mmCIF file of C-alpha atoms in Angstrom:
data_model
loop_
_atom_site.group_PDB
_atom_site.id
_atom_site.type_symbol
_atom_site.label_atom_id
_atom_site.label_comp_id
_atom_site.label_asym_id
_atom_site.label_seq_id
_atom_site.Cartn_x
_atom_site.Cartn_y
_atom_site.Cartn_z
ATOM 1 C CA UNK A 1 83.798 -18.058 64.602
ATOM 2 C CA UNK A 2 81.770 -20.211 67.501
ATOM 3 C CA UNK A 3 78.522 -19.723 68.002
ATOM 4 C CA UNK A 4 77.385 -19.002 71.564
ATOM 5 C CA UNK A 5 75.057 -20.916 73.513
ATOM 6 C CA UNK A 6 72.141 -18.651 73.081
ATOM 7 C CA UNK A 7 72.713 -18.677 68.693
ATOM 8 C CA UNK A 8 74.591 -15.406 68.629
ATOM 9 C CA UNK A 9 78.145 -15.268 66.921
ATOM 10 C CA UNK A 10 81.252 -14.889 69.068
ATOM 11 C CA UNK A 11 83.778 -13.315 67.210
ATOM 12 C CA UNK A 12 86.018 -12.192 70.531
ATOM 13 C CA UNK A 13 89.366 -12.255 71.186
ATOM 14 C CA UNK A 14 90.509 -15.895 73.053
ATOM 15 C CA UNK A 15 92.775 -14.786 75.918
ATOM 16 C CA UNK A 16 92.887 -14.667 80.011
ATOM 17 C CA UNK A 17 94.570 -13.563 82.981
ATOM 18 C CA UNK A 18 94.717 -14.185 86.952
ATOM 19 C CA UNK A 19 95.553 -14.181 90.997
ATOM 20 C CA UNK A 20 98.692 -14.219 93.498
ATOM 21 C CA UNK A 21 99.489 -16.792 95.958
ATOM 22 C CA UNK A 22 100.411 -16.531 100.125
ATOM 23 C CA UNK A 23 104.243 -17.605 100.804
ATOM 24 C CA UNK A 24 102.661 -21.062 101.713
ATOM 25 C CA UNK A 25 101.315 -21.696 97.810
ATOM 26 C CA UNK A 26 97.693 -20.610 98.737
ATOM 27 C CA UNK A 27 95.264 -18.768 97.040
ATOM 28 C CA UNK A 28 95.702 -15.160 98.939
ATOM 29 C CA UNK A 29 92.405 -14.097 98.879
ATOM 30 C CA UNK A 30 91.769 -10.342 97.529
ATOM 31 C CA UNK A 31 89.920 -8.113 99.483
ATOM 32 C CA UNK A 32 87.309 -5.723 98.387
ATOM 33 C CA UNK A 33 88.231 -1.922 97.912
ATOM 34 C CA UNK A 34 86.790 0.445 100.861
ATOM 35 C CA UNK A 35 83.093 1.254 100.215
ATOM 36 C CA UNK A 36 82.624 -1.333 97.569
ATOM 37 C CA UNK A 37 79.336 -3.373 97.700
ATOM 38 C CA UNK A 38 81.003 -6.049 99.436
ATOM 39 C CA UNK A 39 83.057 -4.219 101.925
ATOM 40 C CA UNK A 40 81.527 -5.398 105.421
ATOM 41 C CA UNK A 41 84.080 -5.835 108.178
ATOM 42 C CA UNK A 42 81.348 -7.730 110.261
ATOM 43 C CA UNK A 43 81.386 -10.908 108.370
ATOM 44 C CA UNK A 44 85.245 -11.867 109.062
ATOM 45 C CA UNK A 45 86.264 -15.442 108.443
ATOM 46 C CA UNK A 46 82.411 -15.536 106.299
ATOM 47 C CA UNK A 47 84.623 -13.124 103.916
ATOM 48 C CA UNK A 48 85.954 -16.334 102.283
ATOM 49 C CA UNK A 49 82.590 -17.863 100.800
ATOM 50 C CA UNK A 50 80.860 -16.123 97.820
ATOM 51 C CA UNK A 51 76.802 -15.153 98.301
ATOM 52 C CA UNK A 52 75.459 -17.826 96.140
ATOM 53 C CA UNK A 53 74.326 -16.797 92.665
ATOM 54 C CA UNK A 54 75.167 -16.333 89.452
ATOM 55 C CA UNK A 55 78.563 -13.572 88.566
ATOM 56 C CA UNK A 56 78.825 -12.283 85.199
ATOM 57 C CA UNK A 57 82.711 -12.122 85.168
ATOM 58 C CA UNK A 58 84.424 -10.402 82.342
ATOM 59 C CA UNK A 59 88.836 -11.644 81.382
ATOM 60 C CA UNK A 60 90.931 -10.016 79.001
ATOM 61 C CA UNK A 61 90.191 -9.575 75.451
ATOM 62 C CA UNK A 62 94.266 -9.875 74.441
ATOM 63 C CA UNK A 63 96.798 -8.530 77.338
ATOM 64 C CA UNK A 64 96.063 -11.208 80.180
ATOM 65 C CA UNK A 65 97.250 -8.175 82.731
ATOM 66 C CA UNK A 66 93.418 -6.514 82.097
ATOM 67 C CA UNK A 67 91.683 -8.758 84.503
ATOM 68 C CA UNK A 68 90.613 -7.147 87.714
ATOM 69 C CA UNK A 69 91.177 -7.884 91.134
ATOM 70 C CA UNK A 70 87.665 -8.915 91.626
ATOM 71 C CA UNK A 71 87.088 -10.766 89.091
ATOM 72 C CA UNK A 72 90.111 -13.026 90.210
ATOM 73 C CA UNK A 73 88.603 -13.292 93.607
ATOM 74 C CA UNK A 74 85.349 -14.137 92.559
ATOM 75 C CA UNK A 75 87.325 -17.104 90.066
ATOM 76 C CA UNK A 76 88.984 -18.488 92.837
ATOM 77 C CA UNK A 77 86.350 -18.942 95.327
ATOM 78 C CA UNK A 78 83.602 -19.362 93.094
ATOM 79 C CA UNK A 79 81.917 -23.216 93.378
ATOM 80 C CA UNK A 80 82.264 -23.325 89.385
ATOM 81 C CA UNK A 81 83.558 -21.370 86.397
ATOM 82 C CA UNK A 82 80.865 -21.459 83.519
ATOM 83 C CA UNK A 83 82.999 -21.202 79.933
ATOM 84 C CA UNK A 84 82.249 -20.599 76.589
ATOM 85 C CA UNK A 85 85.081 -22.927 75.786
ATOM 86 C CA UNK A 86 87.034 -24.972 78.900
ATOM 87 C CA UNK A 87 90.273 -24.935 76.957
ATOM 88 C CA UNK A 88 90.027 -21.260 76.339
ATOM 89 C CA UNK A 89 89.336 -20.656 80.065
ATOM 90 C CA UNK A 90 92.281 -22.991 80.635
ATOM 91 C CA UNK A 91 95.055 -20.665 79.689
ATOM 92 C CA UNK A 92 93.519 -18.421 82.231
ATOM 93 C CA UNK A 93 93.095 -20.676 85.313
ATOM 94 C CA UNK A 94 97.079 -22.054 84.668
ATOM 95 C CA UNK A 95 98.124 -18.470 85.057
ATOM 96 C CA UNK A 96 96.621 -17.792 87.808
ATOM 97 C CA UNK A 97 95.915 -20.789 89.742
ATOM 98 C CA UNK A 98 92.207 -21.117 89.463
ATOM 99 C CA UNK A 99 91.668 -24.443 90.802
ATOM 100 C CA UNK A 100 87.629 -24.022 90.669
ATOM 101 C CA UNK A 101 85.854 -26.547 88.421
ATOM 102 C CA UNK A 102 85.038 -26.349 84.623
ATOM 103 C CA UNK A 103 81.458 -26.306 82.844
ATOM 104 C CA UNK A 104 81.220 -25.983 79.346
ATOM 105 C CA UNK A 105 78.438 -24.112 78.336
ATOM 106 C CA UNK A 106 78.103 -23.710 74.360
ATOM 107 C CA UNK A 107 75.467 -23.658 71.526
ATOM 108 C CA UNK A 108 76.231 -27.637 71.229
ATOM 109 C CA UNK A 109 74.901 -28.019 74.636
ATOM 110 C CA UNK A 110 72.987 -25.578 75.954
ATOM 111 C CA UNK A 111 69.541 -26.494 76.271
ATOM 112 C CA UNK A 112 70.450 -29.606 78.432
ATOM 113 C CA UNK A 113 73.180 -27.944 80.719
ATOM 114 C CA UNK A 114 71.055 -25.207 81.249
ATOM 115 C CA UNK A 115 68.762 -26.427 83.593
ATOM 116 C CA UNK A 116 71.370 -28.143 85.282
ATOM 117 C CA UNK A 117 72.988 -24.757 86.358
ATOM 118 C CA UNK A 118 69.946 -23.512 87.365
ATOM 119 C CA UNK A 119 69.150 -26.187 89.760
ATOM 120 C CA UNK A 120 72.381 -25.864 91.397
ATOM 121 C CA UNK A 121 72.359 -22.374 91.607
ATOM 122 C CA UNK A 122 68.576 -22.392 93.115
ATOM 123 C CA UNK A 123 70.450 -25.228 95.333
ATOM 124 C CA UNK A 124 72.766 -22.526 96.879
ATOM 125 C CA UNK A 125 75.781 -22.421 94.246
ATOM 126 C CA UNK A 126 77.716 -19.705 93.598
ATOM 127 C CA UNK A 127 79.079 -19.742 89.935
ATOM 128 C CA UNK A 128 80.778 -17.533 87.801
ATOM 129 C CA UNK A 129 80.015 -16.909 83.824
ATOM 130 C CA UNK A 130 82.974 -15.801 81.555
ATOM 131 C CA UNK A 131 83.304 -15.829 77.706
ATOM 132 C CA UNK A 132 86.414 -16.669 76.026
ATOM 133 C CA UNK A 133 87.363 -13.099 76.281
ATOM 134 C CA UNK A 134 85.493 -9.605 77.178
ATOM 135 C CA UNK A 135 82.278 -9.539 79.094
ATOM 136 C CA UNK A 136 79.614 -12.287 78.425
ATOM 137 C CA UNK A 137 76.577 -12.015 76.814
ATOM 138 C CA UNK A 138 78.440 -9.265 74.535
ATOM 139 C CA UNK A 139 78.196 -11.420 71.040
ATOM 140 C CA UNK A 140 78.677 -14.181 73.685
ATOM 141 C CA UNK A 141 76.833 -16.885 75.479
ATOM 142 C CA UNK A 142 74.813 -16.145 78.532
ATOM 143 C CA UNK A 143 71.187 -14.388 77.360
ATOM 144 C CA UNK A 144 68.939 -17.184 78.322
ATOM 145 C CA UNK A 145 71.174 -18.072 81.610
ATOM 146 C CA UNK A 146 71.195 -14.914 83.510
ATOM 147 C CA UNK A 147 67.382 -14.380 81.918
ATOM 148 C CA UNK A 148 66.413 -18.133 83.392
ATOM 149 C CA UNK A 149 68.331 -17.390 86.696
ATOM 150 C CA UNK A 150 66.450 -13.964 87.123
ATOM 151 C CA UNK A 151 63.027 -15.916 86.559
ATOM 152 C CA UNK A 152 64.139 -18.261 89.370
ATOM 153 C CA UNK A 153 64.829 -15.566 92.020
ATOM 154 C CA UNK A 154 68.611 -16.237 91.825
ATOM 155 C CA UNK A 155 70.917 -13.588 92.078
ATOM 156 C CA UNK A 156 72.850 -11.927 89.302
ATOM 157 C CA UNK A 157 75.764 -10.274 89.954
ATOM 158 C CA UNK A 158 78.368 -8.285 87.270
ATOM 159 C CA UNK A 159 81.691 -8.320 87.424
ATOM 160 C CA UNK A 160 82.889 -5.719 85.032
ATOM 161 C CA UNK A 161 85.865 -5.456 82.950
ATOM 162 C CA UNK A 162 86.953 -5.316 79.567
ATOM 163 C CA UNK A 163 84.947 -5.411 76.280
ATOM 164 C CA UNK A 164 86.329 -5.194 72.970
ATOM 165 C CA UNK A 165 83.155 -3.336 71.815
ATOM 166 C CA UNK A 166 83.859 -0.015 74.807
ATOM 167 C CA UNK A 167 87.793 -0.609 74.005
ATOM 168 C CA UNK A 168 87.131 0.308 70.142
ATOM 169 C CA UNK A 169 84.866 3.102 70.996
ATOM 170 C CA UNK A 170 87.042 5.093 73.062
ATOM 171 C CA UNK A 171 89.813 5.208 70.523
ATOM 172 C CA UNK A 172 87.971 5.683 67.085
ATOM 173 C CA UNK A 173 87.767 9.037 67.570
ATOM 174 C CA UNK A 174 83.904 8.856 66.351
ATOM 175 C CA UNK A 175 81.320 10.966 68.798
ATOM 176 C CA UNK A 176 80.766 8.240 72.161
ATOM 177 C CA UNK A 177 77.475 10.425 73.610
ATOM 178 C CA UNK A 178 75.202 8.235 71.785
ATOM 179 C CA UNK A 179 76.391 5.088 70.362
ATOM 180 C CA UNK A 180 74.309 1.491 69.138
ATOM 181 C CA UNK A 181 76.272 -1.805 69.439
ATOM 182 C CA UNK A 182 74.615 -4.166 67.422
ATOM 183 C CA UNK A 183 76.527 -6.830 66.889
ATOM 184 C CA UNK A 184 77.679 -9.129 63.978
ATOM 185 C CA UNK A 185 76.066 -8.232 60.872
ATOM 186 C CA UNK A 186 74.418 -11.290 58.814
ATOM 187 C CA UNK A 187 76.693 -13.097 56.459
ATOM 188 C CA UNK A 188 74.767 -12.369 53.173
ATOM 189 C CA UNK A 189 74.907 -9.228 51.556
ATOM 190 C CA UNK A 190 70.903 -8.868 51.105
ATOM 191 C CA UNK A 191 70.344 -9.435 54.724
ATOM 192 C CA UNK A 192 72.988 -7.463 55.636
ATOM 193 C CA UNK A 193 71.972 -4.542 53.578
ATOM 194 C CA UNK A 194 68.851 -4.334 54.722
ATOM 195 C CA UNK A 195 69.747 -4.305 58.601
ATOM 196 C CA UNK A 196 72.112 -1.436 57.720
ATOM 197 C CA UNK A 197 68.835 0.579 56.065
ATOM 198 C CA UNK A 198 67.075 -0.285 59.045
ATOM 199 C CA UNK A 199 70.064 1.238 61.308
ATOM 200 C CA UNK A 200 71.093 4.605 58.075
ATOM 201 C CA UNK A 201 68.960 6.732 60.806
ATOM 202 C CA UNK A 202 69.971 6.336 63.872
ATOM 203 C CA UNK A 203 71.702 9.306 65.141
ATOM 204 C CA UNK A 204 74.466 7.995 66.901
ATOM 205 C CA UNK A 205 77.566 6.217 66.676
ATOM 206 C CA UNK A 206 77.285 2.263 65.419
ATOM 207 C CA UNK A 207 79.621 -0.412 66.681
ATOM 208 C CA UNK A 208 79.919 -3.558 65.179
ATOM 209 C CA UNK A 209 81.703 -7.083 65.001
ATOM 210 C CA UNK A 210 83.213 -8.367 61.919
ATOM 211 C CA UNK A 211 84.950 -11.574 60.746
ATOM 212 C CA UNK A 212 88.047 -10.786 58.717
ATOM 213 C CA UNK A 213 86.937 -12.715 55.483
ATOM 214 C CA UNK A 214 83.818 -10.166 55.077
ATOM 215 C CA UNK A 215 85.145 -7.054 56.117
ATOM 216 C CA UNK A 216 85.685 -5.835 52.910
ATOM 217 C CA UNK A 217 82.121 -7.140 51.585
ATOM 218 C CA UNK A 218 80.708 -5.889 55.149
ATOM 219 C CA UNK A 219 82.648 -2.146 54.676
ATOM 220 C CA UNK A 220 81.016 -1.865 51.261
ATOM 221 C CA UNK A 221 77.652 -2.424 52.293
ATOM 222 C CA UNK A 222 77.929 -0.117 54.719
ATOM 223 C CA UNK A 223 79.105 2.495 52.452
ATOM 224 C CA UNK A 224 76.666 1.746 49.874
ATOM 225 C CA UNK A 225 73.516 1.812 53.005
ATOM 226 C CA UNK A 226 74.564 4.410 55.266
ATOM 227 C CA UNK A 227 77.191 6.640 53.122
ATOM 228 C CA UNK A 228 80.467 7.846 53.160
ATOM 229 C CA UNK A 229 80.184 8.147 56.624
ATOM 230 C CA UNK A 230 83.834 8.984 58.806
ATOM 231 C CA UNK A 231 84.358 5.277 60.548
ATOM 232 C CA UNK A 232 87.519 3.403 62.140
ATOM 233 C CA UNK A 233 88.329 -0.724 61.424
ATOM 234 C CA UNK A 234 89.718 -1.893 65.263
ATOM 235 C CA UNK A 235 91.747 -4.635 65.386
ATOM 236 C CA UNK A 236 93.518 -7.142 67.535
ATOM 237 C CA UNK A 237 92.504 -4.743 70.639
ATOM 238 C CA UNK A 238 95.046 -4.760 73.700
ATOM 239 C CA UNK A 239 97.235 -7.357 71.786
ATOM 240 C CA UNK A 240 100.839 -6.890 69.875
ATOM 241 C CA UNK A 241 100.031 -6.138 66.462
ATOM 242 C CA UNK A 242 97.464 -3.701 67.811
ATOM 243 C CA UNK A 243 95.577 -1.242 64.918
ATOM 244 C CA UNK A 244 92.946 1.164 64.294
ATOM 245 C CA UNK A 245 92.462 2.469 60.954
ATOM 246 C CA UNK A 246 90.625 5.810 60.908
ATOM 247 C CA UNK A 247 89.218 6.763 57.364
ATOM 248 C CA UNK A 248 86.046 7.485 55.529
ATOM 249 C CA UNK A 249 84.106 4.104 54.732
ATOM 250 C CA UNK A 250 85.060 4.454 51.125
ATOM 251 C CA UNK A 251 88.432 4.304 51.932
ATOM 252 C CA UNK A 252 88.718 1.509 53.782
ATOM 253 C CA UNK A 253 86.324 -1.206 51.951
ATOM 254 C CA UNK A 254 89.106 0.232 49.353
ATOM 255 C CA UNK A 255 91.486 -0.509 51.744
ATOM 256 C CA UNK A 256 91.008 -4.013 52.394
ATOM 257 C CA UNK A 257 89.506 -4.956 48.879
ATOM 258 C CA UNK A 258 92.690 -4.411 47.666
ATOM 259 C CA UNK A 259 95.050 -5.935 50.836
ATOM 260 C CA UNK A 260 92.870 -8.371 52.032
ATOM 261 C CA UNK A 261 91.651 -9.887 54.787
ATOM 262 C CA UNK A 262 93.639 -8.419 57.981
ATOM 263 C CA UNK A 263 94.613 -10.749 60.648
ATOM 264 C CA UNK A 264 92.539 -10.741 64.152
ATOM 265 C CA UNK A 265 89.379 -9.514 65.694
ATOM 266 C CA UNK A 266 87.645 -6.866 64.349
ATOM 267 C CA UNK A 267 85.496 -3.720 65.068
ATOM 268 C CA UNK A 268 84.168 -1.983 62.732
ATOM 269 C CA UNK A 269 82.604 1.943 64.253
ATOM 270 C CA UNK A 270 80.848 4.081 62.362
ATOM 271 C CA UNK A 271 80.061 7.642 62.556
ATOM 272 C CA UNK A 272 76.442 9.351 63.317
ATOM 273 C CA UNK A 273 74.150 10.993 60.086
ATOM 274 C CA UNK A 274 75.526 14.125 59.472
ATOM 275 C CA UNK A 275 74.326 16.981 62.125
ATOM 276 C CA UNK A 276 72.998 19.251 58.587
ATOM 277 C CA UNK A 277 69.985 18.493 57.767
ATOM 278 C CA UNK A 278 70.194 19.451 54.381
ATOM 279 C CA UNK A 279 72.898 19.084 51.747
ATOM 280 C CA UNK A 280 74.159 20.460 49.065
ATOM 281 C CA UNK A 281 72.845 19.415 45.588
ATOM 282 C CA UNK A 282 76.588 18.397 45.258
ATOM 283 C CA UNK A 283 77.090 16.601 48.267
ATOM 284 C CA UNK A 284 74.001 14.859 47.450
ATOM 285 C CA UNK A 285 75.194 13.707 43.855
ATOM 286 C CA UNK A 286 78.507 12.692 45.939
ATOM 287 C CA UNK A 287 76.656 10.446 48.288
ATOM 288 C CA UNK A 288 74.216 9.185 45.047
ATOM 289 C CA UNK A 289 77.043 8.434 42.647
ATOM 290 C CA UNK A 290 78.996 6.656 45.704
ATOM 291 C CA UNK A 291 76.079 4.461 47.044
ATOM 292 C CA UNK A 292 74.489 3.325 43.150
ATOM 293 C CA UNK A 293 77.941 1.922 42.247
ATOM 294 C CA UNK A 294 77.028 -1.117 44.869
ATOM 295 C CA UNK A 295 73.137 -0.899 45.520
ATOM 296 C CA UNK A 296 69.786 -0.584 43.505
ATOM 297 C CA UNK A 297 68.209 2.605 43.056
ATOM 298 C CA UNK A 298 65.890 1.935 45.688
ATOM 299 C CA UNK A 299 68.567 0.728 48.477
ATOM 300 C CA UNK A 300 70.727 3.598 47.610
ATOM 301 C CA UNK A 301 67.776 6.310 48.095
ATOM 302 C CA UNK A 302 66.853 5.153 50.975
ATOM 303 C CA UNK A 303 70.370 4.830 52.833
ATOM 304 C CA UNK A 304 70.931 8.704 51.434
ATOM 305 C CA UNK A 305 68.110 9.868 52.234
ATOM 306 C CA UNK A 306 68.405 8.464 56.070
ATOM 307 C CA UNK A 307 72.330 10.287 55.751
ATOM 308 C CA UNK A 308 71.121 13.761 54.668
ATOM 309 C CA UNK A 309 68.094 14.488 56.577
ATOM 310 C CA UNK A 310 66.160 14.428 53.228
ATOM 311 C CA UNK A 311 62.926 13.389 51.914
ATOM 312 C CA UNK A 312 63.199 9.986 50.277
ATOM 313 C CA UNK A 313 61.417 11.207 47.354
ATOM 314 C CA UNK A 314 63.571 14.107 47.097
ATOM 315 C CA UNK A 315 66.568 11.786 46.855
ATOM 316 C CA UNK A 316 64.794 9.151 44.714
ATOM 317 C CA UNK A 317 63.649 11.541 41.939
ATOM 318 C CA UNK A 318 67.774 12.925 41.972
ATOM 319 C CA UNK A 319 68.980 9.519 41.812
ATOM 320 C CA UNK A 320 66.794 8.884 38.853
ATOM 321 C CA UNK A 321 68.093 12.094 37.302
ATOM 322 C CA UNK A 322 71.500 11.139 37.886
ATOM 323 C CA UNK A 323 70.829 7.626 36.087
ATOM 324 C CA UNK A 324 69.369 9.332 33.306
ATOM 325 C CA UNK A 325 66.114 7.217 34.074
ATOM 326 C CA UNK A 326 62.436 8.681 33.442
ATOM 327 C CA UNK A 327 60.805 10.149 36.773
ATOM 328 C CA UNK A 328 58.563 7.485 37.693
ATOM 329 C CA UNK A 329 57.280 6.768 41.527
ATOM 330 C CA UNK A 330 59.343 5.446 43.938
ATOM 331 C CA UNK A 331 58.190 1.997 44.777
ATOM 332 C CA UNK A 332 57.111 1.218 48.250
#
């Protein structure tokens, strides 16, 4: 996995897509739909240069056909294309004829390119961002560009399109009213355990990243921090071997302790709390006995108690029970 230009992992799919040419090999530019934002039949031949400023352009995350037609017009007429890697961004320009110049922009270079951009975008540039696939700034350079632009009084423009994060949503089958992306989870199992306690309340649905290597590890501290909660494993989104496994999260660290790393990029989803409040005395011993057989007594209170709805010491004084342990306080 890179690591963008602003420290955050990229763990996104590495694919592009593209724009038609007139019968004389030119770019043919693409026009903007009727009562878009830059519909405006006054400007006429002006219709060919881009405002100056800074686009936020998202390309494919897999099937090179899910680029939009504004996206591609933006690539070709922007001054520069802005890339998380130039070779990556290569695939995409050859398929579509994108002649306009190359910047890298990475975590290897960022704090000395940066200020570069800026100056020629406060010059009058107009340059787009893209990631190696998806929409930038999603687990993906970009953060301290668009935030340095917007200090500067330069423009900032989005160009939507795909994300691999939305794409995994929408087929999990997990509730999308209220959802939290946050991300790649730390490498470490401490670390990552205690984000996840941090996140066992939230009441909504939780998206994450995941290498391949740690899924398994990463599916089991989830289980063992937030519960057997229903959850879905996304992976190589849009492309050929396209899958989404939908089972409890017991099941599926199961899953792929015993297969293995899967091939691809992942996303991981997992369901909300449970709506109830309270549980049962045996659901609760369920979710006890389940979460103790990977986390301390204190880890696995916690995440069932931020499950069920109820009180920690409630759940700590049970666990004790179940462990055949003396009552004693819970620590703080």
């Amino acid at each position: 996995m890179a690591r963008s230009a602003d420290g955050t992992s990229s763990g996104k799919a590495r694919s592009r897509a593209a724009s038609g040419r007139s019968e004389a090999g030119r770019p043919e530019p693409i026009g903007p739909s009727p009562g878009s934002k830059s519909a405006d039949p006054a400007r006429g031949a002006e219709a060919t240069a881009l405002v100056p400023g800074l686009y936020i352009v998202a390309t494919p995350i897999g099937n090179l056909a899910d680029i939009t037609l504004r996206a591609l017009d933006v690539l070709r007429r922007a001054d520069a294309i802005i890339c998380e890697d130039t070779r990556v961004t290569a695939t995409l320009a050859q398929r579509y004829g994108l002649a306009a110049e190359r910047i890298a922009y990475h975590d290897h270079n960022a704090d000395w390119v940066r200020p570069k951009l800026i100056a020629r975008l406060a010059a009058g540039a107009a340059m787009a961002l893209v990631s190696d696939a998806g929409t930038p700034l999603i687990s993906d350079p970009g953060f301290k560009l668009v935030r340095e632009s917007v200090a500067a009084g330069i423009a900032v423009t989005a160009v939507p399109g795909a994300s691999a994060a939305l794409a995994a949503l929408t087929v999990a089958g997990l509730p999308t009213d209220r959802f939290l992306f946050a991300g790649f989870l730390p490498a470490k199992s401490g670390a990552r355990r205690r984000m996840l306690r941090e996140l066992a309340a939230v009441k909504a649905s939780l998206v994450f990243y995941e290498t391949a290597p740690r899924l398994a590890d990463a599916l089991a501290d989830m289980l063992a921090m937030l519960g057997d909660r229903p959850a879905a494993v996304a992976r190589e989104l849009t492309k050929l071997y396209e899958e989404v496994r939908r089972d409890g999260l017991s099941a599926l660290a199961e899953h792929y302790r015993s297969e293995g790393p899967p091939k691809g990029e992942i996303v991981v989803i997992v369901g909300p709390p449970g709506a109830d409040a309270a549980a049962t005395d045996q659901d609760l011993d369920t979710q006890l006995v389940s979460a103790l057989r990977t986390a301390s007594l204190r880890e696995a209170s916690a995440a069932v108690a931020a499950a069920t709805g109820l009180p920690r010491r409630q759940v700590y004084a049970r666990a004790l029970a179940l462990q055949g342990k003396r009552a004693s306080p819970e620590p703080e």
